[in-house]
mmCIF file of C-alpha atoms in Angstrom:
data_model
loop_
_atom_site.group_PDB
_atom_site.id
_atom_site.type_symbol
_atom_site.label_atom_id
_atom_site.label_comp_id
_atom_site.label_asym_id
_atom_site.label_seq_id
_atom_site.Cartn_x
_atom_site.Cartn_y
_atom_site.Cartn_z
ATOM 1 C CA UNK A 1 0.000 0.000 0.000
ATOM 2 C CA UNK A 2 1.408 3.392 -0.981
ATOM 3 C CA UNK A 3 1.779 5.719 1.958
ATOM 4 C CA UNK A 4 3.083 9.282 2.111
ATOM 5 C CA UNK A 5 4.273 9.151 -1.464
ATOM 6 C CA UNK A 6 6.466 6.092 -2.016
ATOM 7 C CA UNK A 7 6.852 5.078 1.661
ATOM 8 C CA UNK A 8 4.658 2.209 2.842
ATOM 9 C CA UNK A 9 2.910 2.068 6.189
ATOM 10 C CA UNK A 10 5.000 -0.983 7.168
ATOM 11 C CA UNK A 11 8.182 0.914 6.406
ATOM 12 C CA UNK A 12 7.105 3.826 8.596
ATOM 13 C CA UNK A 13 6.349 1.376 11.430
ATOM 14 C CA UNK A 14 9.807 -0.183 11.157
ATOM 15 C CA UNK A 15 11.416 3.262 11.233
ATOM 16 C CA UNK A 16 9.406 4.268 14.320
ATOM 17 C CA UNK A 17 10.368 1.021 16.057
ATOM 18 C CA UNK A 18 13.971 2.256 15.968
ATOM 19 C CA UNK A 19 13.087 5.387 17.943
ATOM 20 C CA UNK A 20 11.598 5.476 21.461
ATOM 21 C CA UNK A 21 8.126 5.230 23.049
ATOM 22 C CA UNK A 22 8.228 8.988 23.583
ATOM 23 C CA UNK A 23 8.952 9.611 19.906
ATOM 24 C CA UNK A 24 6.200 7.211 18.786
ATOM 25 C CA UNK A 25 3.693 9.103 20.932
ATOM 26 C CA UNK A 26 4.800 12.379 19.349
ATOM 27 C CA UNK A 27 4.091 10.923 15.895
ATOM 28 C CA UNK A 28 0.609 9.938 17.087
ATOM 29 C CA UNK A 29 -0.067 13.622 17.738
ATOM 30 C CA UNK A 30 1.391 14.869 14.441
ATOM 31 C CA UNK A 31 -1.196 13.616 11.964
ATOM 32 C CA UNK A 32 -3.976 11.067 11.475
ATOM 33 C CA UNK A 33 -1.871 9.589 8.666
ATOM 34 C CA UNK A 34 0.709 8.491 11.216
ATOM 35 C CA UNK A 35 -1.777 6.917 13.639
ATOM 36 C CA UNK A 36 -1.857 3.404 12.181
ATOM 37 C CA UNK A 37 1.918 2.935 11.815
ATOM 38 C CA UNK A 38 2.607 4.610 15.179
ATOM 39 C CA UNK A 39 0.124 2.315 16.961
ATOM 40 C CA UNK A 40 1.159 -0.892 15.207
ATOM 41 C CA UNK A 41 2.341 -3.987 17.075
ATOM 42 C CA UNK A 42 5.596 -3.806 15.080
ATOM 43 C CA UNK A 43 6.456 -0.552 16.857
ATOM 44 C CA UNK A 44 5.350 -1.356 20.400
ATOM 45 C CA UNK A 45 6.624 -4.925 20.415
ATOM 46 C CA UNK A 46 10.081 -3.431 19.909
ATOM 47 C CA UNK A 47 9.652 -1.270 23.014
ATOM 48 C CA UNK A 48 8.535 -4.165 25.241
ATOM 49 C CA UNK A 49 11.250 -6.132 27.117
ATOM 50 C CA UNK A 50 12.405 -9.432 25.633
ATOM 51 C CA UNK A 51 11.073 -11.362 28.647
ATOM 52 C CA UNK A 52 7.676 -9.648 28.482
ATOM 53 C CA UNK A 53 5.852 -12.931 27.742
ATOM 54 C CA UNK A 54 7.109 -14.410 31.019
ATOM 55 C CA UNK A 55 6.358 -11.246 33.002
ATOM 56 C CA UNK A 56 2.703 -11.102 31.910
ATOM 57 C CA UNK A 57 2.041 -14.865 31.923
ATOM 58 C CA UNK A 58 -0.952 -16.031 33.960
ATOM 59 C CA UNK A 59 1.341 -17.853 36.406
ATOM 60 C CA UNK A 60 3.325 -14.682 37.142
ATOM 61 C CA UNK A 61 1.055 -11.652 36.812
ATOM 62 C CA UNK A 62 -1.530 -10.965 39.562
ATOM 63 C CA UNK A 63 -4.240 -10.592 38.365
ATOM 64 C CA UNK A 64 -3.746 -11.694 34.718
ATOM 65 C CA UNK A 65 -3.555 -8.774 32.279
ATOM 66 C CA UNK A 66 -6.124 -8.245 29.530
ATOM 67 C CA UNK A 67 -4.993 -6.261 26.481
ATOM 68 C CA UNK A 68 -5.844 -6.007 22.774
ATOM 69 C CA UNK A 69 -2.584 -4.570 21.382
ATOM 70 C CA UNK A 70 1.093 -4.281 22.217
ATOM 71 C CA UNK A 71 0.658 -0.536 22.704
ATOM 72 C CA UNK A 72 -2.075 -1.135 25.275
ATOM 73 C CA UNK A 73 0.133 -3.692 27.030
ATOM 74 C CA UNK A 74 3.021 -1.219 27.119
ATOM 75 C CA UNK A 75 0.955 1.404 28.907
ATOM 76 C CA UNK A 76 -0.525 -1.154 31.318
ATOM 77 C CA UNK A 77 3.018 -2.098 32.303
ATOM 78 C CA UNK A 78 4.058 1.539 32.668
ATOM 79 C CA UNK A 79 1.396 1.890 35.396
ATOM 80 C CA UNK A 80 2.993 -0.967 37.434
ATOM 81 C CA UNK A 81 1.658 -4.494 37.923
ATOM 82 C CA UNK A 82 2.111 -7.163 40.581
ATOM 83 C CA UNK A 83 4.135 -10.238 39.574
ATOM 84 C CA UNK A 84 5.653 -13.344 41.201
ATOM 85 C CA UNK A 85 2.518 -14.214 43.185
ATOM 86 C CA UNK A 86 2.089 -10.570 44.174
ATOM 87 C CA UNK A 87 5.464 -10.370 45.937
ATOM 88 C CA UNK A 88 7.008 -7.936 43.438
ATOM 89 C CA UNK A 89 5.821 -4.897 41.507
ATOM 90 C CA UNK A 90 7.033 -4.454 37.933
ATOM 91 C CA UNK A 91 6.877 -1.325 35.788
ATOM 92 C CA UNK A 92 8.268 0.135 32.578
ATOM 93 C CA UNK A 93 9.588 3.673 32.520
ATOM 94 C CA UNK A 94 7.010 5.304 30.250
ATOM 95 C CA UNK A 95 9.394 7.449 28.179
ATOM 96 C CA UNK A 96 12.103 4.811 27.608
ATOM 97 C CA UNK A 97 10.696 1.321 28.311
ATOM 98 C CA UNK A 98 13.414 0.553 30.867
ATOM 99 C CA UNK A 99 12.404 -1.914 33.590
ATOM 100 C CA UNK A 100 12.026 -1.368 37.317
ATOM 101 C CA UNK A 101 11.012 -3.616 40.214
ATOM 102 C CA UNK A 102 9.898 -3.242 43.807
ATOM 103 C CA UNK A 103 10.764 -6.230 45.985
ATOM 104 C CA UNK A 104 8.086 -6.449 48.672
ATOM 105 C CA UNK A 105 8.897 -6.992 52.355
ATOM 106 C CA UNK A 106 8.099 -10.690 51.837
ATOM 107 C CA UNK A 107 10.899 -10.845 49.238
ATOM 108 C CA UNK A 108 13.457 -9.315 51.603
ATOM 109 C CA UNK A 109 15.681 -10.898 54.222
ATOM 110 C CA UNK A 110 15.012 -9.034 57.494
ATOM 111 C CA UNK A 111 17.077 -9.800 60.589
ATOM 112 C CA UNK A 112 15.140 -11.918 63.141
ATOM 113 C CA UNK A 113 11.778 -11.538 61.358
ATOM 114 C CA UNK A 114 11.217 -15.317 61.334
ATOM 115 C CA UNK A 115 12.365 -15.911 64.917
ATOM 116 C CA UNK A 116 9.910 -17.133 67.560
ATOM 117 C CA UNK A 117 8.584 -14.066 69.349
ATOM 118 C CA UNK A 118 10.066 -11.831 66.671
ATOM 119 C CA UNK A 119 10.016 -8.091 67.200
ATOM 120 C CA UNK A 120 8.874 -7.724 63.595
ATOM 121 C CA UNK A 121 5.306 -8.317 62.495
ATOM 122 C CA UNK A 122 3.685 -8.690 59.071
ATOM 123 C CA UNK A 123 0.419 -6.870 58.490
ATOM 124 C CA UNK A 124 -1.834 -5.475 55.781
ATOM 125 C CA UNK A 125 -2.269 -1.731 55.366
ATOM 126 C CA UNK A 126 -4.419 0.139 52.890
ATOM 127 C CA UNK A 127 -1.607 2.377 51.648
ATOM 128 C CA UNK A 128 0.518 -0.501 50.316
ATOM 129 C CA UNK A 129 0.339 -2.065 46.871
ATOM 130 C CA UNK A 130 1.321 -5.402 48.459
ATOM 131 C CA UNK A 131 -0.789 -7.702 50.631
ATOM 132 C CA UNK A 132 1.663 -7.359 53.543
ATOM 133 C CA UNK A 133 4.297 -4.994 54.885
ATOM 134 C CA UNK A 134 6.766 -5.561 57.724
ATOM 135 C CA UNK A 135 6.585 -3.440 60.899
ATOM 136 C CA UNK A 136 9.269 -3.233 63.560
ATOM 137 C CA UNK A 137 7.865 -3.373 67.093
ATOM 138 C CA UNK A 138 11.151 -3.123 69.021
ATOM 139 C CA UNK A 139 14.750 -4.168 68.343
ATOM 140 C CA UNK A 140 18.328 -3.110 69.006
ATOM 141 C CA UNK A 141 19.535 -4.036 65.522
ATOM 142 C CA UNK A 142 18.102 -3.512 62.023
ATOM 143 C CA UNK A 143 19.317 -5.336 58.933
ATOM 144 C CA UNK A 144 17.276 -5.447 55.709
ATOM 145 C CA UNK A 145 18.626 -7.173 52.608
ATOM 146 C CA UNK A 146 17.290 -7.669 49.085
ATOM 147 C CA UNK A 147 18.688 -9.455 46.040
ATOM 148 C CA UNK A 148 18.002 -9.168 42.309
ATOM 149 C CA UNK A 149 19.723 -10.590 39.242
ATOM 150 C CA UNK A 150 21.037 -8.054 36.766
ATOM 151 C CA UNK A 151 19.690 -10.092 33.809
ATOM 152 C CA UNK A 152 16.124 -9.240 34.888
ATOM 153 C CA UNK A 153 16.854 -5.520 34.443
ATOM 154 C CA UNK A 154 17.403 -3.380 31.336
ATOM 155 C CA UNK A 155 20.891 -3.564 29.793
ATOM 156 C CA UNK A 156 23.211 -0.570 29.473
ATOM 157 C CA UNK A 157 21.381 1.179 32.309
ATOM 158 C CA UNK A 158 22.415 2.853 35.544
ATOM 159 C CA UNK A 159 20.124 1.807 38.395
ATOM 160 C CA UNK A 160 19.416 3.104 41.874
ATOM 161 C CA UNK A 161 18.114 1.035 44.789
ATOM 162 C CA UNK A 162 15.802 2.617 47.379
ATOM 163 C CA UNK A 163 14.320 1.400 50.664
ATOM 164 C CA UNK A 164 10.591 2.247 50.621
ATOM 165 C CA UNK A 165 9.160 2.770 54.113
ATOM 166 C CA UNK A 166 6.929 4.716 56.487
ATOM 167 C CA UNK A 167 7.464 5.915 60.041
ATOM 168 C CA UNK A 168 4.712 4.799 62.434
ATOM 169 C CA UNK A 169 2.854 7.257 64.671
ATOM 170 C CA UNK A 170 4.611 5.977 67.786
ATOM 171 C CA UNK A 171 8.057 5.365 66.281
ATOM 172 C CA UNK A 172 11.159 5.887 68.396
ATOM 173 C CA UNK A 173 14.926 5.588 68.126
ATOM 174 C CA UNK A 174 15.055 5.228 64.335
ATOM 175 C CA UNK A 175 16.891 8.463 63.581
ATOM 176 C CA UNK A 176 19.272 8.376 66.533
ATOM 177 C CA UNK A 177 22.236 7.443 64.336
ATOM 178 C CA UNK A 178 22.437 6.927 60.554
ATOM 179 C CA UNK A 179 21.902 3.565 58.898
ATOM 180 C CA UNK A 180 24.700 2.160 56.784
ATOM 181 C CA UNK A 181 23.794 1.102 53.247
ATOM 182 C CA UNK A 182 25.676 -0.793 50.596
ATOM 183 C CA UNK A 183 25.279 -2.547 47.253
ATOM 184 C CA UNK A 184 27.432 -5.502 46.244
ATOM 185 C CA UNK A 185 27.837 -7.872 43.322
ATOM 186 C CA UNK A 186 29.063 -11.147 44.727
ATOM 187 C CA UNK A 187 31.997 -10.245 46.980
ATOM 188 C CA UNK A 188 32.534 -6.925 45.186
ATOM 189 C CA UNK A 189 31.144 -3.840 46.979
ATOM 190 C CA UNK A 190 29.762 -1.392 44.405
ATOM 191 C CA UNK A 191 28.499 1.434 46.627
ATOM 192 C CA UNK A 192 28.384 2.435 50.301
ATOM 193 C CA UNK A 193 26.540 5.270 51.979
ATOM 194 C CA UNK A 194 24.644 6.299 55.099
ATOM 195 C CA UNK A 195 21.028 7.411 55.418
ATOM 196 C CA UNK A 196 18.653 8.522 58.145
ATOM 197 C CA UNK A 197 15.304 6.850 58.813
ATOM 198 C CA UNK A 198 13.334 9.995 59.496
ATOM 199 C CA UNK A 199 10.282 11.640 57.974
ATOM 200 C CA UNK A 200 11.517 14.921 56.424
ATOM 201 C CA UNK A 201 8.231 16.569 57.437
ATOM 202 C CA UNK A 202 8.666 15.603 61.105
ATOM 203 C CA UNK A 203 9.724 18.756 62.956
ATOM 204 C CA UNK A 204 10.059 17.110 66.374
ATOM 205 C CA UNK A 205 13.507 15.635 65.824
ATOM 206 C CA UNK A 206 15.198 13.079 68.064
ATOM 207 C CA UNK A 207 15.358 13.373 71.862
ATOM 208 C CA UNK A 208 17.810 16.081 72.893
ATOM 209 C CA UNK A 209 18.582 15.410 76.549
ATOM 210 C CA UNK A 210 22.223 16.137 77.506
ATOM 211 C CA UNK A 211 23.167 12.567 78.375
ATOM 212 C CA UNK A 212 21.181 11.140 75.479
ATOM 213 C CA UNK A 213 22.614 13.687 73.041
ATOM 214 C CA UNK A 214 26.204 12.977 74.079
ATOM 215 C CA UNK A 215 25.645 9.242 73.753
ATOM 216 C CA UNK A 216 24.141 9.609 70.282
ATOM 217 C CA UNK A 217 26.997 11.873 69.184
ATOM 218 C CA UNK A 218 29.532 9.225 70.165
ATOM 219 C CA UNK A 219 27.565 6.640 68.174
ATOM 220 C CA UNK A 220 27.483 8.918 65.128
ATOM 221 C CA UNK A 221 31.246 9.376 65.376
ATOM 222 C CA UNK A 222 31.605 5.600 65.423
ATOM 223 C CA UNK A 223 29.691 5.412 62.150
ATOM 224 C CA UNK A 224 31.915 8.341 61.034
ATOM 225 C CA UNK A 225 29.577 9.634 58.339
ATOM 226 C CA UNK A 226 27.429 12.279 60.001
ATOM 227 C CA UNK A 227 23.676 12.140 59.687
ATOM 228 C CA UNK A 228 23.690 10.488 56.260
ATOM 229 C CA UNK A 229 21.342 11.009 53.360
ATOM 230 C CA UNK A 230 17.889 12.309 54.160
ATOM 231 C CA UNK A 231 14.701 10.470 53.298
ATOM 232 C CA UNK A 232 12.402 11.985 50.698
ATOM 233 C CA UNK A 233 8.654 11.799 50.149
ATOM 234 C CA UNK A 234 7.550 9.770 47.116
ATOM 235 C CA UNK A 235 4.589 10.494 44.872
ATOM 236 C CA UNK A 236 2.840 7.395 46.244
ATOM 237 C CA UNK A 237 2.987 8.808 49.787
ATOM 238 C CA UNK A 238 5.768 6.549 51.062
ATOM 239 C CA UNK A 239 9.270 7.627 52.054
ATOM 240 C CA UNK A 240 12.513 6.420 50.512
ATOM 241 C CA UNK A 241 16.233 6.501 51.195
ATOM 242 C CA UNK A 242 18.839 5.714 48.566
ATOM 243 C CA UNK A 243 20.738 2.486 49.184
ATOM 244 C CA UNK A 244 23.136 3.052 46.267
ATOM 245 C CA UNK A 245 23.676 2.849 42.515
ATOM 246 C CA UNK A 246 24.983 0.231 40.102
ATOM 247 C CA UNK A 247 25.327 -0.270 36.358
ATOM 248 C CA UNK A 248 23.872 -3.131 34.303
ATOM 249 C CA UNK A 249 25.997 -4.024 31.268
ATOM 250 C CA UNK A 250 24.854 -5.527 28.007
ATOM 251 C CA UNK A 251 26.479 -8.970 27.864
ATOM 252 C CA UNK A 252 24.851 -12.224 29.009
ATOM 253 C CA UNK A 253 28.112 -13.072 30.748
ATOM 254 C CA UNK A 254 27.627 -9.957 32.894
ATOM 255 C CA UNK A 255 24.664 -11.518 34.739
ATOM 256 C CA UNK A 256 25.266 -10.993 38.458
ATOM 257 C CA UNK A 257 23.350 -11.223 41.712
ATOM 258 C CA UNK A 258 23.047 -7.715 43.125
ATOM 259 C CA UNK A 259 22.736 -7.496 46.924
ATOM 260 C CA UNK A 260 21.255 -4.364 48.542
ATOM 261 C CA UNK A 261 21.480 -3.871 52.304
ATOM 262 C CA UNK A 262 20.374 -1.341 54.929
ATOM 263 C CA UNK A 263 21.535 -1.866 58.510
ATOM 264 C CA UNK A 264 21.785 -0.100 61.847
ATOM 265 C CA UNK A 265 23.615 -2.513 64.118
ATOM 266 C CA UNK A 266 26.077 -0.296 66.017
ATOM 267 C CA UNK A 267 23.787 1.722 68.263
ATOM 268 C CA UNK A 268 22.415 -1.113 70.404
ATOM 269 C CA UNK A 269 19.530 1.062 71.537
ATOM 270 C CA UNK A 270 15.857 0.166 71.228
ATOM 271 C CA UNK A 271 14.060 1.382 68.151
ATOM 272 C CA UNK A 272 10.614 0.711 66.693
ATOM 273 C CA UNK A 273 7.861 1.920 64.399
ATOM 274 C CA UNK A 274 9.610 1.340 61.064
ATOM 275 C CA UNK A 275 7.175 0.085 58.381
ATOM 276 C CA UNK A 276 8.920 -1.495 55.399
ATOM 277 C CA UNK A 277 7.104 -1.897 52.065
ATOM 278 C CA UNK A 278 10.126 -3.053 50.079
ATOM 279 C CA UNK A 279 13.185 -2.101 48.045
ATOM 280 C CA UNK A 280 12.712 -0.428 44.675
ATOM 281 C CA UNK A 281 15.255 -0.858 41.875
ATOM 282 C CA UNK A 282 14.706 1.725 39.130
ATOM 283 C CA UNK A 283 16.645 3.458 36.335
ATOM 284 C CA UNK A 284 18.511 6.609 37.341
#
């Protein structure tokens, strides 16, 4: 079929498939003549990840997705879906098609959470996308660890990992000294940092008694990194702190297990009220 002079509609679709989702959407707005090629499965199948069939399969996606075109599927995925029996959230970055995941609290390794009489509890809350979050009742030590394989992420992409959490109404001791964070690939440490588990909108601050303040200052000096990175409010209403960054290469041989960890184990003071939704891994 002739199209725009001597260029066929199929040819235009193949050209658009070499651009980006953002560019394809711009062509949709240019002219009605471009609508069919810009909406074709040839274009949007190119923007979907190679493992898309597995991600949206009925055994993985909760609930199963219903879609009539690859373009519709793309935008369903850009709004985030639950996968792996509802224990992870998956999403595509709308402008680029790069993948991101949130590992729910059930997918994380949390120190002592499975012990008898654990000071952690699992519960359902309306604000979470997952069926359960983890809440700290009282503990002297915090250690939260998540793992993800680099092959499940988008190649040639710099990623950031973020602990997604809330601070309970009766929380205490969480911001006394900074948490230590790090990202590793096997035995190789890729990034280290510190961060503070504190709501940036909370104006009360930690307890400031003389003895207490001196004790906390000594603990901070032991960590030797000040107050650490501040938490920030997310669009979904949760808080997040950055765990660190890492780069995903493009070769199959580069597949690695990435470990992300947040821990506060040096203070040995009671703390509670931390509500953990998960760890998000997203393109930076």
